[in-house]
Coordinates of C-alpha atoms in Angstrom, one line a residue:
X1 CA 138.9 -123.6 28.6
X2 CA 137.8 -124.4 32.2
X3 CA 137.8 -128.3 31.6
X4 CA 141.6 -130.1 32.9
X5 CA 143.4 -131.0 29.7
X6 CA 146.8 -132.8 29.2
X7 CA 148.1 -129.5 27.4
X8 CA 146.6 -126.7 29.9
X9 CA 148.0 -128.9 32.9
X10 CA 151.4 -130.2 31.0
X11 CA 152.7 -126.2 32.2
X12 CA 151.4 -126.7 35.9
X13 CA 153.3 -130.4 36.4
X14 CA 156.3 -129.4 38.0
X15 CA 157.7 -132.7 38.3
X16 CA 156.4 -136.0 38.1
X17 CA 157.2 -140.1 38.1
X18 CA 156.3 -143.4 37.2
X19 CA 156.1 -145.6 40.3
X20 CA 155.5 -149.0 39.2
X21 CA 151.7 -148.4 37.4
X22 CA 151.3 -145.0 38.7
X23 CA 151.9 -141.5 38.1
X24 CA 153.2 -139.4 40.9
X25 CA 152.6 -135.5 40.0
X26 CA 153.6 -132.7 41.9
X27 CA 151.3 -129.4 40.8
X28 CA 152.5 -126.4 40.7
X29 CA 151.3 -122.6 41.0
X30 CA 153.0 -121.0 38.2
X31 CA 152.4 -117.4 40.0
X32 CA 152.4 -118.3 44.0
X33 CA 154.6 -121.5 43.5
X34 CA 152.1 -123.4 46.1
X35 CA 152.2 -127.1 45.5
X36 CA 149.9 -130.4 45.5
X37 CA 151.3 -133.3 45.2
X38 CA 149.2 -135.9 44.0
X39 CA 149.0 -139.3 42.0
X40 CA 146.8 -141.4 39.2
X41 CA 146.6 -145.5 38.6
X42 CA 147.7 -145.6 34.8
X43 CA 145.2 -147.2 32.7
X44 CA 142.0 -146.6 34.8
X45 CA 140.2 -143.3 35.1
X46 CA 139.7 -141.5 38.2
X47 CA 136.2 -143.0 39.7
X48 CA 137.8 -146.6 39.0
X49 CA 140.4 -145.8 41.3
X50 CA 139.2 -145.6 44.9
X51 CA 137.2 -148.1 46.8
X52 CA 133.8 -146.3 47.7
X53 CA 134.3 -143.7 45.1
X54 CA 130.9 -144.4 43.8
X55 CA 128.8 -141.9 45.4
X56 CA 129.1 -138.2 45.8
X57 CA 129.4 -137.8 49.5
X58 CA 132.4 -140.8 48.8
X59 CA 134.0 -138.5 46.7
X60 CA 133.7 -135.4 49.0
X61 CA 134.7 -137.8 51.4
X62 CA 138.3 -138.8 49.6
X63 CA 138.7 -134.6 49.1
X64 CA 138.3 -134.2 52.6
X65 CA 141.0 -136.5 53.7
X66 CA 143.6 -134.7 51.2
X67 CA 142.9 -131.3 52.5
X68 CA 143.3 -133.3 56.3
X69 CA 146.3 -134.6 55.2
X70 CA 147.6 -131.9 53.4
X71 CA 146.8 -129.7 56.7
X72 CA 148.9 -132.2 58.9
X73 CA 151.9 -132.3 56.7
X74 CA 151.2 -135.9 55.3
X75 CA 152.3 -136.2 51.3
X76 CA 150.0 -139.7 49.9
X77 CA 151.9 -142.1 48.7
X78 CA 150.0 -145.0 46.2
X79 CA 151.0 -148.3 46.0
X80 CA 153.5 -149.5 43.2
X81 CA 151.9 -151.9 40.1
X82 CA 154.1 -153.8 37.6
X83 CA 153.2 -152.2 33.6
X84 CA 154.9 -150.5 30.7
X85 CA 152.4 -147.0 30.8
X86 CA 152.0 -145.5 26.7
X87 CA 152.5 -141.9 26.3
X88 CA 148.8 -141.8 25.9
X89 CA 147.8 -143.4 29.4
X90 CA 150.3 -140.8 31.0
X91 CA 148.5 -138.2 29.6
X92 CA 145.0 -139.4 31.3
X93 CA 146.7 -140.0 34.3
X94 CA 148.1 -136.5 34.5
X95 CA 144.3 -135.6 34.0
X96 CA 143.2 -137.9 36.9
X97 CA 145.9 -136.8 39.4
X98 CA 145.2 -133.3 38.7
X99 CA 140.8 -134.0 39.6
X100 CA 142.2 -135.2 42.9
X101 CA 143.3 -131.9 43.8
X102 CA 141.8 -129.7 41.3
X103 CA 140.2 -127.7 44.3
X104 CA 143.4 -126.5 44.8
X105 CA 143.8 -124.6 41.5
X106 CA 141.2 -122.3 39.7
X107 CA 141.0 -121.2 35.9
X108 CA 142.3 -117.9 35.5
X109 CA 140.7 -116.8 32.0
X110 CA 142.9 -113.8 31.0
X111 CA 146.2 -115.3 31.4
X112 CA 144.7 -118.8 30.1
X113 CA 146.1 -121.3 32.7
X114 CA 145.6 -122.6 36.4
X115 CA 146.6 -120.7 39.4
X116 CA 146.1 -121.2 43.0
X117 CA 142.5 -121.3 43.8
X118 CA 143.8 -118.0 47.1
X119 CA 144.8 -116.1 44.2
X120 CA 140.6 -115.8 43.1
X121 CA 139.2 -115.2 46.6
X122 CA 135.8 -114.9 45.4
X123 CA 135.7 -118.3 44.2
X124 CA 137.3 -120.1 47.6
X125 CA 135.2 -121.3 50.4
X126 CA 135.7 -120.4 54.0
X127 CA 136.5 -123.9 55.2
X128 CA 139.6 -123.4 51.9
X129 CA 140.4 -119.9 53.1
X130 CA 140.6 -121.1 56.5
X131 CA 143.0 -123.7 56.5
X132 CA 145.6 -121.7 53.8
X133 CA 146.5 -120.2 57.0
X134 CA 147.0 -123.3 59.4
X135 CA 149.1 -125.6 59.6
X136 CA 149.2 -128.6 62.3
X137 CA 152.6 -129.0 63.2
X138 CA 152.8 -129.9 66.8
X139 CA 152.1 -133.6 67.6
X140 CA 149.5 -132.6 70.9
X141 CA 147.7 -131.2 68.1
X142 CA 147.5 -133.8 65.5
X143 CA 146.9 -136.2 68.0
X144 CA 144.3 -134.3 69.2
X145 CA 142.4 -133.7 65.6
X146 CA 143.0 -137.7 65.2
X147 CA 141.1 -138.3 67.8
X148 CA 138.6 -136.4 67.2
X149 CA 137.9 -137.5 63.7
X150 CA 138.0 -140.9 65.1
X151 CA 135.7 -140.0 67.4
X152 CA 133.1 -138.9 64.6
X153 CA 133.9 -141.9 62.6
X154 CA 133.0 -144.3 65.1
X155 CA 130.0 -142.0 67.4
X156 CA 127.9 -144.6 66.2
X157 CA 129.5 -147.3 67.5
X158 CA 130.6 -149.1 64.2
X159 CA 133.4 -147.9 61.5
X160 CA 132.4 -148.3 57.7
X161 CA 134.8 -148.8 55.4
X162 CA 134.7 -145.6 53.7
X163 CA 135.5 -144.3 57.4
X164 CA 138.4 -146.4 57.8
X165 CA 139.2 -145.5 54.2
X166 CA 139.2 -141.9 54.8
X167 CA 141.3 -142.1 58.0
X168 CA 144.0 -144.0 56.4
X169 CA 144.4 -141.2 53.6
X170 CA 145.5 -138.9 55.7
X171 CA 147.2 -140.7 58.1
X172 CA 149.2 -142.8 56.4
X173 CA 148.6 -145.7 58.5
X174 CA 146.1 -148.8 58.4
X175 CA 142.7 -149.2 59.6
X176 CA 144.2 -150.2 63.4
X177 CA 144.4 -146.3 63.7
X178 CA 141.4 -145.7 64.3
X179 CA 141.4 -147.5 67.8
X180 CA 144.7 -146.7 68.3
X181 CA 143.5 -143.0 68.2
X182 CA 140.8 -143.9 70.8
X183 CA 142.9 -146.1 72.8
X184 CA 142.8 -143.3 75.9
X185 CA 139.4 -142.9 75.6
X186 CA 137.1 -140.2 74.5
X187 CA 138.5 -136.6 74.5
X188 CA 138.2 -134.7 77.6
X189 CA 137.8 -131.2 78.5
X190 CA 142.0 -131.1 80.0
X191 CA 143.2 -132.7 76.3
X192 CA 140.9 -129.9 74.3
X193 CA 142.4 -127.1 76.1
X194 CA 145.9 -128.1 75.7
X195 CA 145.7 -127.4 71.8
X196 CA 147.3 -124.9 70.3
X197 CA 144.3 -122.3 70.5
X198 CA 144.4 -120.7 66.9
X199 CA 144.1 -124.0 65.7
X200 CA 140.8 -125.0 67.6
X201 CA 138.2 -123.3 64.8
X202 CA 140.0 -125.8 62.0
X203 CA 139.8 -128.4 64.3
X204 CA 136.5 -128.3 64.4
X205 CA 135.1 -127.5 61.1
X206 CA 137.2 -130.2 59.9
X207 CA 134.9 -133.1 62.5
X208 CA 132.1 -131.4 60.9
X209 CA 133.2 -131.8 57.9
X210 CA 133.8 -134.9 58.1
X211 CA 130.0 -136.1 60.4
X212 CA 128.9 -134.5 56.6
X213 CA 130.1 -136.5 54.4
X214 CA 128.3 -139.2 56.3
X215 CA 125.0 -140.6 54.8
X216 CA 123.1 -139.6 57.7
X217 CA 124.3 -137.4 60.4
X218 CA 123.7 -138.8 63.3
X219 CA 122.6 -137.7 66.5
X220 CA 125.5 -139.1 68.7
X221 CA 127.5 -137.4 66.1
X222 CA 126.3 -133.7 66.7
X223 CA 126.6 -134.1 70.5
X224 CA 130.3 -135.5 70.5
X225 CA 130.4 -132.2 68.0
X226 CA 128.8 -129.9 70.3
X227 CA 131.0 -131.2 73.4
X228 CA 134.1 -130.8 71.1
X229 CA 132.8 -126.6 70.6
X230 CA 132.6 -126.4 74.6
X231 CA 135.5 -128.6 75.2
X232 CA 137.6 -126.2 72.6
X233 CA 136.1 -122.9 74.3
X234 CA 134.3 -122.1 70.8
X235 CA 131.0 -120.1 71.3
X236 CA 127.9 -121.3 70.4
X237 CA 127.5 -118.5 67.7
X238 CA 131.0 -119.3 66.1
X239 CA 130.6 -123.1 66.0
X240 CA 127.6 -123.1 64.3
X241 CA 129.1 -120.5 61.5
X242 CA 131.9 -123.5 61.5
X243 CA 129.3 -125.9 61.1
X244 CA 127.8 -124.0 57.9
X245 CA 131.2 -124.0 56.7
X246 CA 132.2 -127.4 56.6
X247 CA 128.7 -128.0 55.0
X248 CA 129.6 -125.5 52.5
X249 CA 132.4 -127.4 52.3
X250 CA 130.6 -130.5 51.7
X251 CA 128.8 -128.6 48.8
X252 CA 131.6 -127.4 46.7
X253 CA 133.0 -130.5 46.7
X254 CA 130.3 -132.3 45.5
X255 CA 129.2 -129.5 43.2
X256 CA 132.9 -129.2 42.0
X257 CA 132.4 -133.6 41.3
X258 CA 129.4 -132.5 38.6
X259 CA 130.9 -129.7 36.6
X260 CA 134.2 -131.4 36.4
X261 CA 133.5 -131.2 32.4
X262 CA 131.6 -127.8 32.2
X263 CA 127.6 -127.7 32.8
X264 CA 126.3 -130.9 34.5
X265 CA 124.0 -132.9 33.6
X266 CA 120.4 -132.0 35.4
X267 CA 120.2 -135.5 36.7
X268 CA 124.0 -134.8 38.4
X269 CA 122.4 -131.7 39.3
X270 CA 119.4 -132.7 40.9
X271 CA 121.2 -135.1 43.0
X272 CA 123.3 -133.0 44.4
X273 CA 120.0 -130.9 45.5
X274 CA 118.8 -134.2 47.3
X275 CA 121.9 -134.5 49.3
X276 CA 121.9 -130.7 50.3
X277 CA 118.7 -131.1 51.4
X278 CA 118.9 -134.4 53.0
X279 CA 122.2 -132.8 55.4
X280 CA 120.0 -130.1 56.0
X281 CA 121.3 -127.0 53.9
X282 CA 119.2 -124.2 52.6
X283 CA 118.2 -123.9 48.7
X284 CA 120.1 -120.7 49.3
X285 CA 122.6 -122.1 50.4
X286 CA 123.6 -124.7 47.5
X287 CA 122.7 -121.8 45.2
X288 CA 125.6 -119.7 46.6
X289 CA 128.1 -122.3 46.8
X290 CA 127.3 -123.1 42.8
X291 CA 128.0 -119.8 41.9
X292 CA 131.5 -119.8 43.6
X293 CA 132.1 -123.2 41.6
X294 CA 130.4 -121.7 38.0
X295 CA 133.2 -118.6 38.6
X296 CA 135.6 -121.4 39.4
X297 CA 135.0 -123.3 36.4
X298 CA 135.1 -119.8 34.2
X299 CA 131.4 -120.6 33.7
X300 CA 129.0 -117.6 34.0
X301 CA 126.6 -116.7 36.8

């Protein structure tokens, strides 16, 4: 039973609340005692919920800014709602809370419950594996990786919705970050060095991550990306293994969108094979990334 059910999660729901029309849940690892906290609008499913949801770079989009915000320290909070929620609508929110951060957890077959995705190395991506170990604490450095997200978001000279969107998630603040974060202008050369050095690889998978989940990468976007690498002190060699893993990243999230309910429909399937192909990744690629999310899942090779 790879597929998120009221009962197989009811064990992993540490605590939880009603807040106004929402469920608040806080996940937890009943082996490793890690924790996501995360939350559901009672009475509406899961794509109904966010604004730009729709596609699935949107969605990989929306995962990206938890694991940010996650990163940085930042809990999301959702807005309250007025509503009386049945027993049966907190059970599909439970459900919905749990697909925001069901990255987080993997099926473990023999014990029959979810566990901390670390726990099954073989099924985590390096981009995942990567930022288990980080942490931004420092404010130079948040600062610093807010900036440069911003940066992407707006290299082309606009900021879409979706971007201001995903910058809000995971900063907790409205839109007006965004220029706030490039009110000194752009990053220089002095302001990338001062970060904390172990934390310059996440730093800039996670830009790359995010120029990904765009439609189109852009060109301004890969040269603000490749001045960020030299800026940072990151060989050529390494950033571009960074860049294939934040497009790996990219992958599993949108593969991990499709099999949601076990084996996806070819049509799901084949659209994901379009947007691979369209950001540039390998058949070969996309082909190793979906066995890491079939294992996930408890599906077979």
């Amino acid at each position: 039973m790879s597929t998120p059910t009221h009962s197989n999660l009811k064990p992993l729901a540490h605590s939880q609340e009603v807040r106004g029309g929402y469920l608040h849940v806080h996940f937890q690892c009943p082996l490793t005692q890690n924790e996501a906290t995360s939350w559901a609008r009672i009475g509406a499913s899961h794509e109904e919920e966010d604004e730009g949801a729709g596609t699935l770079l949107g969605r990989a989009r929306q995962a990206l800014a938890r694991l940010v915000g996650r990163t940085a320290g930042h809990r999301p909070e959702a807005p309250g709602a007025d509503g009386a929620p049945t027993p049966q609508q907190l059970e599909t929110a439970m459900v919905d809370a749990f697909l925001r951060v069901r990255s987080q957890f993997a099926w473990d077959k023999h014990g029959e419950q979810w566990v901390w995705a670390a726990l099954k190395a073989d099924v985590q991506g390096p981009l995942s594996r990567m930022l288990e170990r980080v942490r931004f604490t420092e404010p130079a450095d948040k600062r610093c990786l807010a900036r440069m997200l911003a940066e992407v978001a707006m290299a082309d000279g606009t900021v879409a919705p979706a971007e201001k969107q995903f910058f809000e998630s995971f900063t907790g603040e409205q839109a007006g970050a965004i220029p706030q974060a490039m009110g000194s202008g752009e990053l220089t050369e002095e302001d990338l060095t001062e970060t904390t050095p172990f934390l310059r690889e996440p730093m800039l998978a996670l830009a790359w991550a995010l120029a990904y989940t765009d439609q189109d990468l852009a060109a301004p976007e890969e040269a603000r990306l490749e001045r960020f690498a030299a800026g940072l002190h990151i060989g050529e060699a390494r950033a571009e293994a960074l860049r294939a893993d934040a497009c790996a990243y990219v992958l599993e999230e949108m593969l991990s969108d499709i099999y949601q309910n076990g084996e996806p429909e070819p049509a799901k399937r084949l659209e994901v094979a379009r947007v691979a192909s369209r950001l540039g990744a390998s058949v070969e690629a996309l082909d190793e990334v979906e066995r890491r999310i079939r294992r996930l899942r408890g599906l077979s090779d």
